[in-house]
Amino acid sequence: MDFKRIEWIFFIAFLGLNMFLFGIYQEGLKEEGSVSFSDQTDRIEKRLAKDGITYKGSLSGKRAEGYYLSGEQTNFYDAIQSERANRDRNFFRNGVELIDNSLTMYPQMNYTQTSYFIDEKNVEQSLDAFLSDKNSVLFGKEYRYLADFSTLDGEFPEVVVSQNYKGIAFKDDTAQISLKLESSDESTGIHKINKYTQTRIQSIEELRDKMDLYSEQDAIETLYINNKIPSNSRITFRKLAYSRIYKIREKNVYVPVWFVGIKSKENNLQIEQVNAMSNTIITNNTVPKVENH
């Protein structure tokens, strides 16, 4: 094999990827610079108050650090085969569906599994017991509770847990477990895990050096001046998390994003997203695929 030729192919591919990411970053700065800040001399908190927009706590101006990241989707078929070879040939034999890079488990169909319940009064402790059980979930210790994206109300309660990288969670359907619950005892707030769907990324790499991110306060101001926060609404949460923006062959590319929950007078929840690298609003949820030739 011509190893020199292979090395050059990888070098050119990664050089092209870095140029591509730099172009995205520069374009984001241009878009940010095109927004007019005239007549915006008041602090954002004062302007929100004038429009009857409420929120809990204070808007932080702290600038965290984050990365452009890449990661590959875990092949759950291979992961299950490895577990069967190493410890139990009946591991995940029943109640499992594998579709593309996701795993769906129906615990009630797998009689070797323990039944788990989520207690509304102590969600994190309930989840910890479930995620620590290697017979019930793969790679469970890698996931953490996403309270802002979970709901224990209504007819279809759901809890979401996600992977994280250096203290920042992933909020993306490629790196999370979504647990569908059924109420076992509404009076006590106990919910049984009915099924869960899991995705995971592996081989996470930093594509560029860490960068200072725009703050929570910056993100709210960007949404406000672009008329994304209606008058007399309520900001329910502000969450910094990694989200996928591109897929390049078998690798996903992620950037830190501010997710902002907003409830209108009609009590409808909308979730806005602001790229924390460029402070620009993300309006297209479609993830483009980029092929290297």
Coordinates of N, CA, C and O in Angstrom, one line a residue, residues 205-288:
E205 N -13.8 14.4 18.7 CA -12.5 15.1 18.4 C -12.8 16.6 18.4 O -13.8 17.1 17.9
E206 N -11.8 17.3 18.9 CA -11.8 18.8 18.8 C -11.2 19.2 17.4 O -10.0 18.9 17.2
L207 N -12.0 19.9 16.6 CA -11.5 20.2 15.3 C -10.7 21.5 15.3 O -9.9 21.7 14.3
R208 N -10.9 22.3 16.2 CA -10.1 23.6 16.4 C -9.9 23.8 17.8 O -10.5 23.2 18.7
D209 N -9.0 24.8 18.1 CA -8.7 25.1 19.5 C -10.0 25.7 20.2 O -10.9 26.2 19.5
K210 N -10.1 25.6 21.5 CA -11.3 26.1 22.2 C -11.4 27.6 21.9 O -10.4 28.4 21.8
M211 N -12.6 28.1 22.0 CA -12.9 29.5 21.7 C -13.9 30.1 22.8 O -14.6 29.3 23.4
D212 N -13.8 31.4 23.0 CA -14.7 32.0 23.9 C -16.1 32.1 23.2 O -16.2 32.4 22.0
L213 N -17.1 31.7 23.9 CA -18.5 31.7 23.4 C -19.2 33.0 23.7 O -18.9 33.6 24.7
Y214 N -20.2 33.3 22.9 CA -21.1 34.4 23.3 C -21.9 34.0 24.5 O -22.3 32.8 24.7
S215 N -22.3 34.9 25.3 CA -22.9 34.6 26.6 C -24.4 34.5 26.5 O -25.0 34.7 25.4
E216 N -25.0 34.0 27.5 CA -26.5 33.9 27.6 C -27.1 35.2 27.3 O -28.1 35.3 26.6
Q217 N -26.6 36.3 27.9 CA -27.1 37.6 27.7 C -27.0 38.1 26.3 O -28.0 38.6 25.7
D218 N -25.9 37.7 25.6 CA -25.7 38.0 24.2 C -26.8 37.3 23.4 O -27.4 37.9 22.4
A219 N -27.1 36.1 23.7 CA -28.0 35.3 22.9 C -29.5 35.8 23.0 O -30.2 36.0 22.1
I220 N -29.8 36.2 24.3 CA -31.1 36.8 24.5 C -31.3 38.1 23.7 O -32.3 38.4 23.1
E221 N -30.2 38.9 23.8 CA -30.3 40.2 23.1 C -30.4 40.0 21.6 O -31.2 40.7 20.9
T222 N -29.7 39.0 21.0 CA -29.8 38.7 19.6 C -31.3 38.3 19.2 O -31.8 38.8 18.2
L223 N -31.9 37.5 20.0 CA -33.2 37.1 19.8 C -34.2 38.2 19.9 O -35.1 38.4 19.1
Y224 N -34.0 39.1 20.9 CA -34.9 40.2 21.1 C -34.8 41.2 20.0 O -35.9 41.6 19.5
I225 N -33.6 41.6 19.5 CA -33.6 42.6 18.5 C -34.0 42.1 17.1 O -34.3 42.8 16.2
N226 N -34.1 40.7 17.0 CA -34.6 40.1 15.8 C -36.1 39.7 15.9 O -36.6 38.9 15.1
N227 N -36.7 40.2 16.9 CA -38.2 40.0 17.1 C -38.6 38.5 17.3 O -39.6 38.1 16.8
K228 N -37.7 37.8 18.0 CA -38.0 36.4 18.2 C -38.6 36.2 19.6 O -39.0 35.0 19.9
I229 N -38.7 37.2 20.4 CA -39.3 37.1 21.8 C -40.5 38.0 21.8 O -40.3 39.2 21.9
P230 N -41.7 37.5 21.8 CA -42.9 38.3 21.7 C -43.1 39.1 23.0 O -42.6 38.7 24.1
S231 N -43.8 40.2 22.9 CA -44.1 41.0 24.2 C -45.0 40.2 25.1 O -45.7 39.3 24.6
N232 N -44.9 40.4 26.4 CA -45.7 39.7 27.4 C -45.5 38.2 27.4 O -46.4 37.5 27.7
S233 N -44.3 37.8 27.0 CA -44.0 36.3 27.0 C -43.1 36.0 28.2 O -42.7 36.9 28.9
R234 N -42.8 34.8 28.3 CA -41.9 34.3 29.5 C -40.8 33.5 28.9 O -41.1 32.5 28.2
I235 N -39.6 33.8 29.3 CA -38.4 33.0 28.9 C -38.3 31.9 30.0 O -38.1 32.2 31.2
T236 N -38.6 30.6 29.6 CA -38.7 29.5 30.6 C -37.3 28.9 30.9 O -37.1 28.4 32.0
F237 N -36.4 28.9 29.9 CA -35.1 28.4 30.2 C -34.1 28.9 29.1 O -34.4 29.4 28.1
R238 N -32.8 28.9 29.5 CA -31.7 29.2 28.7 C -30.6 28.1 28.9 O -30.1 27.9 30.0
K239 N -30.3 27.3 27.8 CA -29.4 26.2 28.0 C -28.4 26.2 26.9 O -28.7 26.2 25.7
L240 N -27.1 26.1 27.3 CA -26.0 25.9 26.3 C -25.7 24.5 26.1 O -25.5 23.7 27.0
A241 N -25.7 24.0 24.8 CA -25.5 22.6 24.5 C -25.0 22.5 23.1 O -25.2 23.4 22.2
Y242 N -24.3 21.4 22.9 CA -23.8 21.1 21.5 C -24.9 20.6 20.6 O -25.7 19.8 21.0
S243 N -24.9 21.1 19.4 CA -25.9 20.6 18.4 C -25.2 20.4 17.1 O -24.2 21.1 16.7
R244 N -25.7 19.4 16.3 CA -25.1 19.1 15.0 C -25.4 20.1 14.0 O -26.6 20.5 13.8
I245 N -24.4 20.5 13.2 CA -24.7 21.5 12.1 C -24.4 20.9 10.7 O -25.0 21.3 9.7
Y246 N -23.5 19.9 10.7 CA -23.1 19.3 9.4 C -22.8 17.9 9.6 O -22.4 17.4 10.7
K247 N -23.0 17.1 8.5 CA -22.6 15.7 8.5 C -21.6 15.6 7.3 O -21.9 15.9 6.2
I248 N -20.4 15.2 7.6 CA -19.3 15.1 6.6 C -18.9 13.6 6.5 O -18.2 13.1 7.4
R249 N -19.4 12.9 5.5 CA -19.3 11.5 5.4 C -19.8 10.8 6.6 O -20.9 11.0 7.0
E250 N -18.9 10.1 7.4 CA -19.4 9.4 8.6 C -19.3 10.2 9.8 O -19.6 9.7 10.9
K251 N -18.8 11.4 9.7 CA -18.6 12.2 10.9 C -19.7 13.3 11.0 O -20.0 14.0 10.0
N252 N -20.2 13.6 12.2 CA -21.0 14.7 12.5 C -20.2 15.8 13.0 O -19.2 15.6 13.8
V253 N -20.6 17.1 12.7 CA -19.9 18.3 13.2 C -20.8 19.0 14.1 O -22.0 19.3 13.8
Y254 N -20.4 19.4 15.3 CA -21.2 20.0 16.4 C -20.6 21.3 16.8 O -19.4 21.5 16.8
V255 N -21.5 22.3 17.1 CA -21.1 23.6 17.7 C -21.9 23.8 18.9 O -23.0 23.3 19.1
P256 N -21.4 24.7 19.9 CA -22.3 25.1 21.0 C -23.4 26.0 20.6 O -23.2 26.9 19.8
V257 N -24.6 25.8 21.1 CA -25.8 26.5 20.7 C -26.5 26.9 22.0 O -26.6 26.1 22.9
W258 N -27.0 28.1 22.0 CA -27.9 28.5 23.1 C -29.3 28.1 22.7 O -29.8 28.6 21.7
F259 N -30.0 27.3 23.5 CA -31.4 27.0 23.3 C -32.2 27.8 24.3 O -31.9 27.8 25.5
V260 N -33.2 28.5 23.8 CA -34.0 29.4 24.7 C -35.4 29.0 24.5 O -36.0 29.1 23.4
G261 N -36.1 28.7 25.6 CA -37.5 28.3 25.6 C -38.3 29.6 25.9 O -38.0 30.3 26.9
I262 N -39.3 29.8 25.1 CA -40.2 31.0 25.2 C -41.6 30.6 25.2 O -42.1 29.9 24.3
K263 N -42.4 31.0 26.2 CA -43.8 30.8 26.3 C -44.6 32.1 26.1 O -44.4 33.1 26.7
S264 N -45.5 32.0 25.1 CA -46.3 33.2 24.8 C -47.5 33.3 25.7 O -47.7 32.5 26.6
K265 N -48.3 34.3 25.5 CA -49.5 34.5 26.3 C -50.5 33.3 26.2 O -51.2 33.0 27.1
E266 N -50.4 32.7 25.0 CA -51.3 31.5 24.8 C -50.7 30.2 25.5 O -51.2 29.1 25.3
N267 N -49.6 30.4 26.1 CA -48.9 29.3 26.8 C -48.3 28.3 25.8 O -48.0 27.1 26.2
N268 N -48.0 28.7 24.6 CA -47.4 27.8 23.6 C -45.9 28.0 23.8 O -45.4 29.1 23.9
L269 N -45.2 26.9 23.8 CA -43.7 26.9 23.9 C -43.0 26.9 22.6 O -43.3 26.0 21.7
Q270 N -42.1 27.8 22.4 CA -41.3 27.8 21.2 C -39.8 27.8 21.7 O -39.5 28.3 22.7
I271 N -39.0 27.1 21.0 CA -37.6 27.0 21.3 C -36.7 27.6 20.2 O -36.7 27.1 19.1
E272 N -36.0 28.7 20.6 CA -35.2 29.3 19.6 C -33.7 28.9 19.8 O -33.3 28.5 21.0
Q273 N -32.9 29.0 18.8 CA -31.5 28.5 18.9 C -30.6 29.6 18.3 O -30.9 30.2 17.3
V274 N -29.5 29.9 19.1 CA -28.5 30.9 18.7 C -27.1 30.2 18.7 O -26.7 29.6 19.7
N275 N -26.4 30.3 17.6 CA -25.1 29.7 17.5 C -24.2 30.5 18.5 O -24.0 31.7 18.3
A276 N -23.6 29.8 19.5 CA -22.8 30.5 20.5 C -21.4 30.8 20.0 O -20.7 31.6 20.7
M277 N -21.0 30.4 18.8 CA -19.8 30.7 18.2 C -19.9 32.1 17.5 O -18.9 32.9 17.5
S278 N -21.0 32.3 16.8 CA -21.1 33.5 15.9 C -22.2 34.5 16.4 O -22.4 35.5 15.9
N279 N -23.0 34.0 17.4 CA -24.1 34.8 17.9 C -25.2 35.1 16.8 O -25.8 36.2 16.7
T280 N -25.4 34.1 16.0 CA -26.4 34.2 14.9 C -27.5 33.2 15.2 O -27.3 32.1 15.7
I281 N -28.7 33.6 14.7 CA -29.9 32.7 14.9 C -29.9 31.6 14.0 O -29.6 31.7 12.8
I282 N -30.1 30.4 14.5 CA -30.2 29.2 13.6 C -31.7 29.0 13.2 O -32.6 28.8 14.1
T283 N -32.0 29.1 11.9 CA -33.4 29.1 11.5 C -33.7 27.8 10.7 O -34.9 27.5 10.5
N284 N -32.7 27.1 10.3 CA -32.9 25.9 9.5 C -32.5 24.6 10.3 O -31.3 24.5 10.6
N285 N -33.4 23.7 10.6 CA -33.1 22.6 11.3 C -32.5 21.4 10.5 O -32.2 20.4 11.0
T286 N -32.5 21.6 9.2 CA -32.0 20.5 8.3 C -30.5 20.5 8.4 O -29.8 21.5 8.3
V287 N -29.9 19.3 8.6 CA -28.5 19.1 8.7 C -28.0 18.8 7.3 O -28.2 17.7 6.8
P288 N -27.2 19.7 6.7 CA -26.7 19.4 5.3 C -25.5 18.3 5.4 O -24.8 18.3 6.4

